[in-house]
JSON list of C-alpha atoms in Angstrom, two decimals:
[
{"chain": "K", "resi": 1, "resn": "MET", "atom": "CA", "xyz": [-7.93, -9.07, 9.64]},
{"chain": "K", "resi": 2, "resn": "ARG", "atom": "CA", "xyz": [-6.05, -6.93, 12.14]},
{"chain": "K", "resi": 3, "resn": "ALA", "atom": "CA", "xyz": [-6.57, -7.52, 15.86]},
{"chain": "K", "resi": 4, "resn": "LYS", "atom": "CA", "xyz": [-8.51, -4.92, 17.79]},
{"chain": "K", "resi": 5, "resn": "THR", "atom": "CA", "xyz": [-6.31, -2.25, 19.35]},
{"chain": "K", "resi": 6, "resn": "ARG", "atom": "CA", "xyz": [-6.81, 1.03, 21.09]},
{"chain": "K", "resi": 7, "resn": "GLN", "atom": "CA", "xyz": [-5.13, 2.77, 18.13]},
{"chain": "K", "resi": 8, "resn": "GLY", "atom": "CA", "xyz": [-7.61, 1.99, 15.41]},
{"chain": "K", "resi": 9, "resn": "PRO", "atom": "CA", "xyz": [-10.42, -0.13, 14.14]},
{"chain": "K", "resi": 10, "resn": "ALA", "atom": "CA", "xyz": [-10.30, -3.90, 13.73]},
{"chain": "K", "resi": 11, "resn": "ARG", "atom": "CA", "xyz": [-12.84, -3.60, 10.92]},
{"chain": "K", "resi": 12, "resn": "SER", "atom": "CA", "xyz": [-13.19, -1.34, 7.93]},
{"chain": "K", "resi": 13, "resn": "ILE", "atom": "CA", "xyz": [-15.17, 1.87, 8.39]},
{"chain": "K", "resi": 14, "resn": "VAL", "atom": "CA", "xyz": [-18.05, 2.42, 5.97]},
{"chain": "K", "resi": 15, "resn": "LEU", "atom": "CA", "xyz": [-19.81, 5.76, 5.74]},
{"chain": "K", "resi": 16, "resn": "VAL", "atom": "CA", "xyz": [-23.44, 5.79, 4.61]},
{"chain": "K", "resi": 17, "resn": "GLY", "atom": "CA", "xyz": [-25.93, 8.58, 4.05]},
{"chain": "K", "resi": 18, "resn": "LEU", "atom": "CA", "xyz": [-27.55, 10.70, 1.40]},
{"chain": "K", "resi": 19, "resn": "MET", "atom": "CA", "xyz": [-25.66, 12.67, -1.20]},
{"chain": "K", "resi": 20, "resn": "GLY", "atom": "CA", "xyz": [-24.31, 15.83, 0.36]},
{"chain": "K", "resi": 21, "resn": "ALA", "atom": "CA", "xyz": [-23.96, 14.37, 3.86]},
{"chain": "K", "resi": 22, "resn": "GLY", "atom": "CA", "xyz": [-20.14, 14.66, 3.64]},
{"chain": "K", "resi": 23, "resn": "LYS", "atom": "CA", "xyz": [-19.15, 10.99, 3.31]},
{"chain": "K", "resi": 24, "resn": "THR", "atom": "CA", "xyz": [-16.21, 11.57, 0.96]},
{"chain": "K", "resi": 25, "resn": "SER", "atom": "CA", "xyz": [-14.83, 14.58, 2.83]},
{"chain": "K", "resi": 26, "resn": "LEU", "atom": "CA", "xyz": [-15.08, 12.83, 6.19]},
{"chain": "K", "resi": 27, "resn": "GLY", "atom": "CA", "xyz": [-13.81, 9.53, 4.78]},
{"chain": "K", "resi": 28, "resn": "LYS", "atom": "CA", "xyz": [-10.61, 11.14, 3.52]},
{"chain": "K", "resi": 29, "resn": "ARG", "atom": "CA", "xyz": [-9.98, 12.70, 6.92]},
{"chain": "K", "resi": 30, "resn": "LEU", "atom": "CA", "xyz": [-10.67, 9.45, 8.81]},
{"chain": "K", "resi": 31, "resn": "SER", "atom": "CA", "xyz": [-8.39, 7.48, 6.49]},
{"chain": "K", "resi": 32, "resn": "LYS", "atom": "CA", "xyz": [-5.52, 9.81, 7.38]},
{"chain": "K", "resi": 33, "resn": "THR", "atom": "CA", "xyz": [-6.35, 9.68, 11.09]},
{"chain": "K", "resi": 34, "resn": "PHE", "atom": "CA", "xyz": [-6.40, 5.88, 11.15]},
{"chain": "K", "resi": 35, "resn": "ASN", "atom": "CA", "xyz": [-3.71, 5.45, 8.49]},
{"chain": "K", "resi": 36, "resn": "LEU", "atom": "CA", "xyz": [-6.00, 3.33, 6.31]},
{"chain": "K", "resi": 37, "resn": "PRO", "atom": "CA", "xyz": [-6.61, 3.52, 2.58]},
{"chain": "K", "resi": 38, "resn": "PHE", "atom": "CA", "xyz": [-9.67, 5.49, 1.47]},
{"chain": "K", "resi": 39, "resn": "TYR", "atom": "CA", "xyz": [-12.14, 4.40, -1.19]},
{"chain": "K", "resi": 40, "resn": "ASP", "atom": "CA", "xyz": [-15.05, 6.32, -2.61]},
{"chain": "K", "resi": 41, "resn": "SER", "atom": "CA", "xyz": [-17.35, 3.65, -4.03]},
{"chain": "K", "resi": 42, "resn": "ASP", "atom": "CA", "xyz": [-18.62, 5.98, -6.78]},
{"chain": "K", "resi": 43, "resn": "ALA", "atom": "CA", "xyz": [-15.04, 6.76, -7.88]},
{"chain": "K", "resi": 44, "resn": "GLU", "atom": "CA", "xyz": [-14.20, 3.05, -7.85]},
{"chain": "K", "resi": 45, "resn": "ILE", "atom": "CA", "xyz": [-17.28, 2.32, -9.99]},
{"chain": "K", "resi": 46, "resn": "GLU", "atom": "CA", "xyz": [-16.21, 5.01, -12.44]},
{"chain": "K", "resi": 47, "resn": "LYS", "atom": "CA", "xyz": [-12.73, 3.48, -12.68]},
{"chain": "K", "resi": 48, "resn": "ALA", "atom": "CA", "xyz": [-14.18, 0.02, -13.29]},
{"chain": "K", "resi": 49, "resn": "ALA", "atom": "CA", "xyz": [-16.72, 1.25, -15.87]},
{"chain": "K", "resi": 50, "resn": "GLY", "atom": "CA", "xyz": [-14.50, 3.79, -17.61]},
{"chain": "K", "resi": 51, "resn": "CYS", "atom": "CA", "xyz": [-17.18, 6.48, -17.39]},
{"chain": "K", "resi": 52, "resn": "THR", "atom": "CA", "xyz": [-18.87, 8.69, -14.83]},
{"chain": "K", "resi": 53, "resn": "VAL", "atom": "CA", "xyz": [-21.75, 7.68, -12.59]},
{"chain": "K", "resi": 54, "resn": "ALA", "atom": "CA", "xyz": [-23.98, 10.10, -14.51]},
{"chain": "K", "resi": 55, "resn": "GLU", "atom": "CA", "xyz": [-22.98, 8.46, -17.79]},
{"chain": "K", "resi": 56, "resn": "ILE", "atom": "CA", "xyz": [-23.66, 4.98, -16.39]},
{"chain": "K", "resi": 57, "resn": "PHE", "atom": "CA", "xyz": [-27.14, 6.09, -15.28]},
{"chain": "K", "resi": 58, "resn": "GLU", "atom": "CA", "xyz": [-27.80, 7.70, -18.67]},
{"chain": "K", "resi": 59, "resn": "ARG", "atom": "CA", "xyz": [-26.48, 4.86, -20.84]},
{"chain": "K", "resi": 60, "resn": "PHE", "atom": "CA", "xyz": [-27.41, 1.77, -18.85]},
{"chain": "K", "resi": 61, "resn": "GLY", "atom": "CA", "xyz": [-29.88, 2.81, -16.14]},
{"chain": "K", "resi": 62, "resn": "GLU", "atom": "CA", "xyz": [-29.93, 2.72, -12.37]},
{"chain": "K", "resi": 63, "resn": "ALA", "atom": "CA", "xyz": [-30.31, -1.07, -12.05]},
{"chain": "K", "resi": 64, "resn": "TYR", "atom": "CA", "xyz": [-27.08, -1.61, -14.00]},
{"chain": "K", "resi": 65, "resn": "PHE", "atom": "CA", "xyz": [-25.31, 0.96, -11.84]},
{"chain": "K", "resi": 66, "resn": "ARG", "atom": "CA", "xyz": [-26.56, -0.64, -8.60]},
{"chain": "K", "resi": 67, "resn": "ASP", "atom": "CA", "xyz": [-25.31, -4.07, -9.67]},
{"chain": "K", "resi": 68, "resn": "GLY", "atom": "CA", "xyz": [-21.85, -2.66, -10.39]},
{"chain": "K", "resi": 69, "resn": "GLU", "atom": "CA", "xyz": [-21.95, -0.75, -7.12]},
{"chain": "K", "resi": 70, "resn": "ARG", "atom": "CA", "xyz": [-22.67, -3.94, -5.19]},
{"chain": "K", "resi": 71, "resn": "ARG", "atom": "CA", "xyz": [-19.79, -5.80, -6.85]},
{"chain": "K", "resi": 72, "resn": "VAL", "atom": "CA", "xyz": [-17.33, -2.95, -6.19]},
{"chain": "K", "resi": 73, "resn": "ILE", "atom": "CA", "xyz": [-18.32, -2.57, -2.53]},
{"chain": "K", "resi": 74, "resn": "GLU", "atom": "CA", "xyz": [-18.16, -6.31, -1.87]},
{"chain": "K", "resi": 75, "resn": "ARG", "atom": "CA", "xyz": [-14.71, -6.44, -3.51]},
{"chain": "K", "resi": 76, "resn": "ILE", "atom": "CA", "xyz": [-13.39, -3.57, -1.39]},
{"chain": "K", "resi": 77, "resn": "LEU", "atom": "CA", "xyz": [-14.81, -5.05, 1.83]},
{"chain": "K", "resi": 78, "resn": "ALA", "atom": "CA", "xyz": [-13.21, -8.42, 1.02]},
{"chain": "K", "resi": 79, "resn": "GLY", "atom": "CA", "xyz": [-9.79, -6.75, 0.98]},
{"chain": "K", "resi": 80, "resn": "ASP", "atom": "CA", "xyz": [-7.68, -5.07, 3.62]},
{"chain": "K", "resi": 81, "resn": "LEU", "atom": "CA", "xyz": [-9.06, -2.68, 6.22]},
{"chain": "K", "resi": 82, "resn": "CYS", "atom": "CA", "xyz": [-10.07, 0.67, 4.79]},
{"chain": "K", "resi": 83, "resn": "VAL", "atom": "CA", "xyz": [-12.35, 3.65, 5.10]},
{"chain": "K", "resi": 84, "resn": "MET", "atom": "CA", "xyz": [-15.05, 3.73, 2.43]},
{"chain": "K", "resi": 85, "resn": "ALA", "atom": "CA", "xyz": [-17.59, 6.37, 1.46]},
{"chain": "K", "resi": 86, "resn": "THR", "atom": "CA", "xyz": [-20.55, 4.70, -0.22]},
{"chain": "K", "resi": 87, "resn": "GLY", "atom": "CA", "xyz": [-23.07, 6.11, -2.65]},
{"chain": "K", "resi": 88, "resn": "GLY", "atom": "CA", "xyz": [-26.35, 7.31, -1.19]},
{"chain": "K", "resi": 89, "resn": "GLY", "atom": "CA", "xyz": [-28.34, 4.36, -2.48]},
{"chain": "K", "resi": 90, "resn": "SER", "atom": "CA", "xyz": [-25.87, 1.59, -1.77]},
{"chain": "K", "resi": 91, "resn": "PHE", "atom": "CA", "xyz": [-26.98, 0.81, 1.80]},
{"chain": "K", "resi": 92, "resn": "MET", "atom": "CA", "xyz": [-30.50, 0.25, 0.46]},
{"chain": "K", "resi": 93, "resn": "ASN", "atom": "CA", "xyz": [-29.24, -2.95, -1.17]},
{"chain": "K", "resi": 94, "resn": "GLU", "atom": "CA", "xyz": [-29.72, -5.85, 1.26]},
{"chain": "K", "resi": 95, "resn": "ARG", "atom": "CA", "xyz": [-26.60, -7.69, 0.06]},
{"chain": "K", "resi": 96, "resn": "ILE", "atom": "CA", "xyz": [-24.48, -4.58, 0.57]},
{"chain": "K", "resi": 97, "resn": "ARG", "atom": "CA", "xyz": [-25.98, -3.99, 4.04]},
{"chain": "K", "resi": 98, "resn": "THR", "atom": "CA", "xyz": [-25.23, -7.58, 4.99]},
{"chain": "K", "resi": 99, "resn": "ALA", "atom": "CA", "xyz": [-21.64, -7.34, 3.74]},
{"chain": "K", "resi": 100, "resn": "VAL", "atom": "CA", "xyz": [-21.15, -4.07, 5.62]},
{"chain": "K", "resi": 101, "resn": "LYS", "atom": "CA", "xyz": [-22.62, -5.50, 8.83]},
{"chain": "K", "resi": 102, "resn": "GLU", "atom": "CA", "xyz": [-20.37, -8.56, 8.59]},
{"chain": "K", "resi": 103, "resn": "ARG", "atom": "CA", "xyz": [-17.12, -6.79, 7.72]},
{"chain": "K", "resi": 104, "resn": "ALA", "atom": "CA", "xyz": [-17.27, -3.16, 8.78]},
{"chain": "K", "resi": 105, "resn": "LEU", "atom": "CA", "xyz": [-18.26, -0.55, 11.30]},
{"chain": "K", "resi": 106, "resn": "SER", "atom": "CA", "xyz": [-21.01, 1.44, 9.60]},
{"chain": "K", "resi": 107, "resn": "ILE", "atom": "CA", "xyz": [-21.51, 5.12, 10.28]},
{"chain": "K", "resi": 108, "resn": "TRP", "atom": "CA", "xyz": [-24.59, 6.98, 9.10]},
{"chain": "K", "resi": 109, "resn": "LEU", "atom": "CA", "xyz": [-23.99, 10.67, 8.48]},
{"chain": "K", "resi": 110, "resn": "ARG", "atom": "CA", "xyz": [-27.48, 12.07, 9.08]},
{"chain": "K", "resi": 111, "resn": "ALA", "atom": "CA", "xyz": [-28.12, 15.54, 7.69]},
{"chain": "K", "resi": 112, "resn": "ASP", "atom": "CA", "xyz": [-31.32, 17.55, 7.65]},
{"chain": "K", "resi": 113, "resn": "LEU", "atom": "CA", "xyz": [-33.08, 18.49, 4.43]},
{"chain": "K", "resi": 114, "resn": "ASP", "atom": "CA", "xyz": [-31.84, 22.09, 4.34]},
{"chain": "K", "resi": 115, "resn": "THR", "atom": "CA", "xyz": [-28.22, 21.02, 4.71]},
{"chain": "K", "resi": 116, "resn": "LEU", "atom": "CA", "xyz": [-28.55, 18.43, 1.94]},
{"chain": "K", "resi": 117, "resn": "VAL", "atom": "CA", "xyz": [-30.25, 20.87, -0.44]},
{"chain": "K", "resi": 118, "resn": "LYS", "atom": "CA", "xyz": [-27.60, 23.49, 0.21]},
{"chain": "K", "resi": 119, "resn": "ARG", "atom": "CA", "xyz": [-24.72, 21.08, -0.34]},
{"chain": "K", "resi": 120, "resn": "THR", "atom": "CA", "xyz": [-26.08, 19.21, -3.35]},
{"chain": "K", "resi": 121, "resn": "THR", "atom": "CA", "xyz": [-27.29, 22.20, -5.36]},
{"chain": "K", "resi": 122, "resn": "LYS", "atom": "CA", "xyz": [-24.38, 24.51, -4.60]},
{"chain": "K", "resi": 123, "resn": "ARG", "atom": "CA", "xyz": [-21.39, 22.28, -5.21]},
{"chain": "K", "resi": 124, "resn": "ARG", "atom": "CA", "xyz": [-22.18, 19.79, -7.97]},
{"chain": "K", "resi": 125, "resn": "ASP", "atom": "CA", "xyz": [-24.62, 19.45, -10.82]},
{"chain": "K", "resi": 126, "resn": "ASP", "atom": "CA", "xyz": [-23.77, 15.89, -11.85]},
{"chain": "K", "resi": 127, "resn": "ARG", "atom": "CA", "xyz": [-26.02, 14.03, -9.43]},
{"chain": "K", "resi": 128, "resn": "PRO", "atom": "CA", "xyz": [-28.22, 11.76, -11.58]},
{"chain": "K", "resi": 129, "resn": "LEU", "atom": "CA", "xyz": [-31.03, 11.41, -9.06]},
{"chain": "K", "resi": 130, "resn": "LEU", "atom": "CA", "xyz": [-31.47, 15.21, -8.83]},
{"chain": "K", "resi": 131, "resn": "LYS", "atom": "CA", "xyz": [-31.73, 15.90, -12.56]},
{"chain": "K", "resi": 132, "resn": "ASP", "atom": "CA", "xyz": [-35.43, 15.17, -13.04]},
{"chain": "K", "resi": 133, "resn": "GLY", "atom": "CA", "xyz": [-37.21, 17.50, -10.66]},
{"chain": "K", "resi": 134, "resn": "ASP", "atom": "CA", "xyz": [-36.92, 19.88, -7.78]},
{"chain": "K", "resi": 135, "resn": "PRO", "atom": "CA", "xyz": [-33.90, 18.85, -5.66]},
{"chain": "K", "resi": 136, "resn": "ARG", "atom": "CA", "xyz": [-35.69, 19.69, -2.39]},
{"chain": "K", "resi": 137, "resn": "ASP", "atom": "CA", "xyz": [-38.67, 17.46, -3.26]},
{"chain": "K", "resi": 138, "resn": "ILE", "atom": "CA", "xyz": [-36.41, 14.64, -4.44]},
{"chain": "K", "resi": 139, "resn": "LEU", "atom": "CA", "xyz": [-34.21, 14.82, -1.33]},
{"chain": "K", "resi": 140, "resn": "LYS", "atom": "CA", "xyz": [-37.28, 14.91, 0.92]},
{"chain": "K", "resi": 141, "resn": "ARG", "atom": "CA", "xyz": [-38.59, 11.74, -0.73]},
{"chain": "K", "resi": 142, "resn": "LEU", "atom": "CA", "xyz": [-35.17, 10.08, -0.43]},
{"chain": "K", "resi": 143, "resn": "ILE", "atom": "CA", "xyz": [-35.03, 10.98, 3.28]},
{"chain": "K", "resi": 144, "resn": "GLU", "atom": "CA", "xyz": [-38.43, 9.34, 3.81]},
{"chain": "K", "resi": 145, "resn": "GLN", "atom": "CA", "xyz": [-37.36, 6.21, 1.92]},
{"chain": "K", "resi": 146, "resn": "ARG", "atom": "CA", "xyz": [-33.79, 5.82, 3.07]},
{"chain": "K", "resi": 147, "resn": "TYR", "atom": "CA", "xyz": [-33.46, 7.14, 6.62]},
{"chain": "K", "resi": 148, "resn": "PRO", "atom": "CA", "xyz": [-35.26, 4.15, 8.17]},
{"chain": "K", "resi": 149, "resn": "ILE", "atom": "CA", "xyz": [-32.74, 1.85, 6.44]},
{"chain": "K", "resi": 150, "resn": "TYR", "atom": "CA", "xyz": [-29.72, 4.04, 7.22]},
{"chain": "K", "resi": 151, "resn": "ALA", "atom": "CA", "xyz": [-30.79, 3.78, 10.88]},
{"chain": "K", "resi": 152, "resn": "GLU", "atom": "CA", "xyz": [-29.51, 0.19, 10.79]},
{"chain": "K", "resi": 153, "resn": "ALA", "atom": "CA", "xyz": [-25.94, 1.55, 10.78]},
{"chain": "K", "resi": 154, "resn": "ASP", "atom": "CA", "xyz": [-23.83, 0.90, 13.88]},
{"chain": "K", "resi": 155, "resn": "ILE", "atom": "CA", "xyz": [-23.34, 4.58, 14.65]},
{"chain": "K", "resi": 156, "resn": "THR", "atom": "CA", "xyz": [-25.41, 7.63, 13.72]},
{"chain": "K", "resi": 157, "resn": "ILE", "atom": "CA", "xyz": [-23.74, 11.03, 13.52]},
{"chain": "K", "resi": 158, "resn": "ASP", "atom": "CA", "xyz": [-25.75, 14.21, 12.97]},
{"chain": "K", "resi": 159, "resn": "VAL", "atom": "CA", "xyz": [-23.95, 16.52, 10.58]},
{"chain": "K", "resi": 160, "resn": "GLY", "atom": "CA", "xyz": [-24.62, 20.13, 9.73]},
{"chain": "K", "resi": 161, "resn": "ASP", "atom": "CA", "xyz": [-22.77, 23.30, 8.92]},
{"chain": "K", "resi": 162, "resn": "GLU", "atom": "CA", "xyz": [-19.80, 22.81, 11.24]},
{"chain": "K", "resi": 163, "resn": "PRO", "atom": "CA", "xyz": [-16.37, 22.73, 9.57]},
{"chain": "K", "resi": 164, "resn": "PRO", "atom": "CA", "xyz": [-15.46, 19.28, 8.20]},
{"chain": "K", "resi": 165, "resn": "GLU", "atom": "CA", "xyz": [-12.46, 18.99, 10.51]},
{"chain": "K", "resi": 166, "resn": "LYS", "atom": "CA", "xyz": [-14.74, 19.43, 13.55]},
{"chain": "K", "resi": 167, "resn": "THR", "atom": "CA", "xyz": [-17.03, 16.67, 12.29]},
{"chain": "K", "resi": 168, "resn": "ALA", "atom": "CA", "xyz": [-13.98, 14.47, 11.70]},
{"chain": "K", "resi": 169, "resn": "GLU", "atom": "CA", "xyz": [-12.79, 15.07, 15.28]},
{"chain": "K", "resi": 170, "resn": "ARG", "atom": "CA", "xyz": [-16.23, 14.15, 16.66]},
{"chain": "K", "resi": 171, "resn": "VAL", "atom": "CA", "xyz": [-16.47, 11.01, 14.55]},
{"chain": "K", "resi": 172, "resn": "HIS", "atom": "CA", "xyz": [-12.91, 9.95, 15.42]},
{"chain": "K", "resi": 173, "resn": "LYS", "atom": "CA", "xyz": [-13.69, 10.19, 19.14]},
{"chain": "K", "resi": 174, "resn": "ILE", "atom": "CA", "xyz": [-16.92, 8.25, 18.72]},
{"chain": "K", "resi": 175, "resn": "ILE", "atom": "CA", "xyz": [-15.16, 5.51, 16.74]},
{"chain": "K", "resi": 176, "resn": "LEU", "atom": "CA", "xyz": [-12.45, 5.22, 19.39]},
{"chain": "K", "resi": 177, "resn": "SER", "atom": "CA", "xyz": [-15.11, 5.05, 22.09]},
{"chain": "K", "resi": 178, "resn": "HIS", "atom": "CA", "xyz": [-16.87, 2.31, 20.14]},
{"chain": "K", "resi": 179, "resn": "ILE", "atom": "CA", "xyz": [-13.61, 0.39, 19.69]},
{"chain": "K", "resi": 180, "resn": "ASN", "atom": "CA", "xyz": [-12.60, 0.75, 23.32]},
{"chain": "K", "resi": 181, "resn": "ALA", "atom": "CA", "xyz": [-16.04, -0.32, 24.54]},
{"chain": "K", "resi": 182, "resn": "GLY", "atom": "CA", "xyz": [-15.42, -3.63, 22.77]},
{"chain": "K", "resi": 183, "resn": "THR", "atom": "CA", "xyz": [-19.08, -4.18, 22.08]},
{"chain": "K", "resi": 184, "resn": "ASN", "atom": "CA", "xyz": [-21.09, -4.83, 19.01]},
{"chain": "K", "resi": 185, "resn": "GLN", "atom": "CA", "xyz": [-23.97, -2.79, 20.33]},
{"chain": "K", "resi": 186, "resn": "THR", "atom": "CA", "xyz": [-25.36, 0.00, 18.21]},
{"chain": "K", "resi": 187, "resn": "GLU", "atom": "CA", "xyz": [-24.36, 3.45, 19.35]},
{"chain": "K", "resi": 188, "resn": "LYS", "atom": "CA", "xyz": [-26.36, 6.52, 18.47]},
{"chain": "K", "resi": 189, "resn": "THR", "atom": "CA", "xyz": [-25.24, 10.06, 19.06]}
]
């Protein structure tokens, strides 16, 4: 593992949060900023399985998907430093949370319900967890279930309608501040 420097992280950066929070968009920007490879755990699962996340859910069920997700995330974290966007449910898995806490700086992208509804219903229709009901009701339930667990992340960033590059600038500064502080204390913004 690379030694801590003022230039970049000494640990991988893992982005957590609900679907629509902007993990992939932000992750790609941070990977360029820190000159680290970027992984989207859902894309890596799709590569490994040879089908889409929606197809995995449909054919094999959520439990099967979550097991594959855990294996993929643990494999990525065992490798070289990177920036990784995780699926919305991945941080709910205790083994994944433990691996992230041991090997990465975790950043929760916290978005309000309106932002998530707008982003998830406008841009994509292939989100398996939103197919069986009203997206607003489903997202509200997921917020209630998952936000207390996401709060275990090292850093919390509130995201909204600002341009993605502005969010990336904010997060970059916060990461550098965290690195330069040289502490393992949780930071919340």
